[in-house]
Amino acid sequence: MLPSTEPPSRKTKRARNGDGKFFVTFPYPYVNGRLHLGHSFSLSKCEFAVGYQRLLGKKCLFPFGFHATGMPIKACADKLAREMEEYGCPPVFPEDDAGDEVSKMPPATRHEALLKSKAKGKKSKAAAKTVAAKYQWQIMQSLGLSDAEIAKFA
């Protein structure tokens, strides 16, 4: 759709009458992972859309992080506190005996099993974001935080 050719004063009057409104929001990223280029790409799409709609004479509202409550962060802090109560600080987690069966196989069999698992085709983006950690403490260690820093979050 091309912008209209009517003078800017008419566009402004039309927008003030309530004919042209545009609303977009973008949630701020939570602290459960590192920021990456995908965050800025998504934000730039919202910002571009708002700018374009303003050029069309619409009244625009762009509240950044309007709907976030912080509950995921609180839940992670509570989970850390439970882990510290149960396993100590820094925690000593029990070993998982039912862990990775592939690593227990002989090298030749392991290679065949790995080739078969590749045929299932894991999504590369999902695989890159997946952390093999079971506990919240381990997830935070994978982000590069020291044990002393992690304890402060609980």
XYZ file of C-alpha atoms in Angstrom:
154
model
C 0.000 0.000 0.000
C 1.415 3.365 -0.995
C 1.191 6.385 1.305
C -1.679 8.715 0.502
C -1.136 11.920 -1.422
C -3.284 14.066 0.866
C -1.481 16.920 2.638
C 0.019 16.187 6.077
C -2.449 18.537 7.790
C -5.411 16.404 6.622
C -3.664 13.208 7.714
C -3.118 14.670 11.166
C -6.776 15.744 11.429
C -7.907 12.286 10.324
C -5.665 10.654 12.932
C -6.941 12.952 15.680
C -10.508 11.966 14.828
C -9.618 8.377 15.777
C -9.617 7.037 12.221
C -5.978 6.001 12.249
C -4.528 4.218 15.251
C -1.657 1.749 15.443
C -0.503 -0.233 18.470
C 2.504 -2.532 18.757
C 4.395 -3.889 21.749
C 7.634 -5.781 22.227
C 8.449 -7.760 25.386
C 11.825 -7.121 26.908
C 14.023 -10.222 26.912
C 14.276 -12.112 30.200
C 17.598 -12.849 31.849
C 17.383 -16.582 31.185
C 19.830 -16.455 28.285
C 22.244 -14.254 26.392
C 21.013 -11.499 24.122
C 21.661 -12.138 20.446
C 21.029 -10.557 17.067
C 17.571 -12.132 16.838
C 16.352 -9.884 19.666
C 17.420 -6.704 17.860
C 16.002 -8.010 14.568
C 12.576 -8.570 16.136
C 12.675 -5.181 17.839
C 13.662 -3.438 14.589
C 10.588 -4.885 12.814
C 8.305 -3.333 15.447
C 10.161 -0.032 15.348
C 10.024 0.091 11.538
C 6.274 -0.643 11.505
C 5.556 2.113 14.037
C 7.667 4.621 12.107
C 5.927 3.773 8.852
C 2.453 4.061 10.386
C 3.369 7.458 11.855
C 4.421 8.603 8.388
C 0.949 7.602 7.228
C -0.493 9.955 9.845
C -1.685 7.427 12.383
C -1.525 7.890 16.130
C 0.938 5.249 17.282
C 1.575 3.679 20.647
C 4.724 1.594 21.150
C 5.114 0.600 24.828
C 8.305 -1.396 25.253
C 7.911 -4.373 27.592
C 4.304 -3.500 28.394
C 3.084 -6.971 29.385
C 6.013 -8.450 31.326
C 5.640 -9.298 35.001
C 8.989 -10.759 36.051
C 7.433 -14.018 37.232
C 9.814 -16.275 35.241
C 12.769 -14.630 37.008
C 11.110 -15.088 40.426
C 10.420 -18.755 39.631
C 14.101 -19.308 38.745
C 15.214 -17.628 41.989
C 12.845 -19.850 43.988
C 14.151 -22.927 42.184
C 17.731 -21.911 43.047
C 16.794 -21.511 46.718
C 15.230 -25.013 46.758
C 18.323 -26.517 45.111
C 20.585 -24.825 47.686
C 18.435 -26.160 50.561
C 18.418 -29.686 49.176
C 21.957 -30.025 47.770
C 23.996 -27.366 49.655
C 25.872 -24.286 48.442
C 27.539 -24.835 46.042
C 25.283 -27.809 45.400
C 26.475 -31.364 44.890
C 23.902 -32.917 42.583
C 23.304 -36.693 42.389
C 24.635 -38.434 39.317
C 22.031 -39.594 36.814
C 22.561 -43.338 36.210
C 19.992 -43.445 33.411
C 21.992 -40.785 31.552
C 23.345 -40.866 28.046
C 23.255 -44.451 26.778
C 25.268 -43.584 23.666
C 28.348 -42.562 25.682
C 28.419 -46.013 27.369
C 28.576 -47.904 24.039
C 31.780 -49.196 22.410
C 33.260 -46.722 19.844
C 32.072 -48.582 16.701
C 28.513 -48.970 17.974
C 28.514 -45.392 19.279
C 29.387 -44.082 15.786
C 26.490 -46.013 14.227
C 24.067 -44.807 16.904
C 25.123 -41.196 16.342
C 24.597 -41.539 12.578
C 21.097 -42.960 13.141
C 20.192 -40.137 15.506
C 21.272 -37.554 12.909
C 18.709 -38.947 10.479
C 15.940 -37.755 12.788
C 16.983 -34.183 12.010
C 17.065 -31.893 15.004
C 16.409 -28.237 14.351
C 19.736 -26.408 14.523
C 18.310 -23.312 16.249
C 16.508 -25.391 18.878
C 19.572 -27.587 19.382
C 21.803 -24.538 19.841
C 19.473 -23.096 22.488
C 19.075 -26.392 24.353
C 21.204 -26.770 27.459
C 21.906 -30.277 28.737
C 21.638 -29.026 32.332
C 18.972 -30.483 34.600
C 19.165 -27.992 37.473
C 18.839 -24.194 37.517
C 22.313 -23.901 39.075
C 23.822 -25.801 36.115
C 21.952 -23.613 33.630
C 23.433 -20.496 35.199
C 26.912 -22.060 35.222
C 26.550 -22.702 31.484
C 26.028 -18.936 31.062
C 29.448 -18.312 32.630
C 28.421 -17.293 36.164
C 30.579 -18.319 39.126
C 29.159 -20.209 42.114
C 29.463 -17.077 44.291
C 27.461 -15.026 41.768
C 24.774 -17.693 41.388
C 24.217 -17.894 45.162
C 23.304 -14.179 45.210
C 20.263 -14.847 42.980
C 18.542 -17.111 45.533
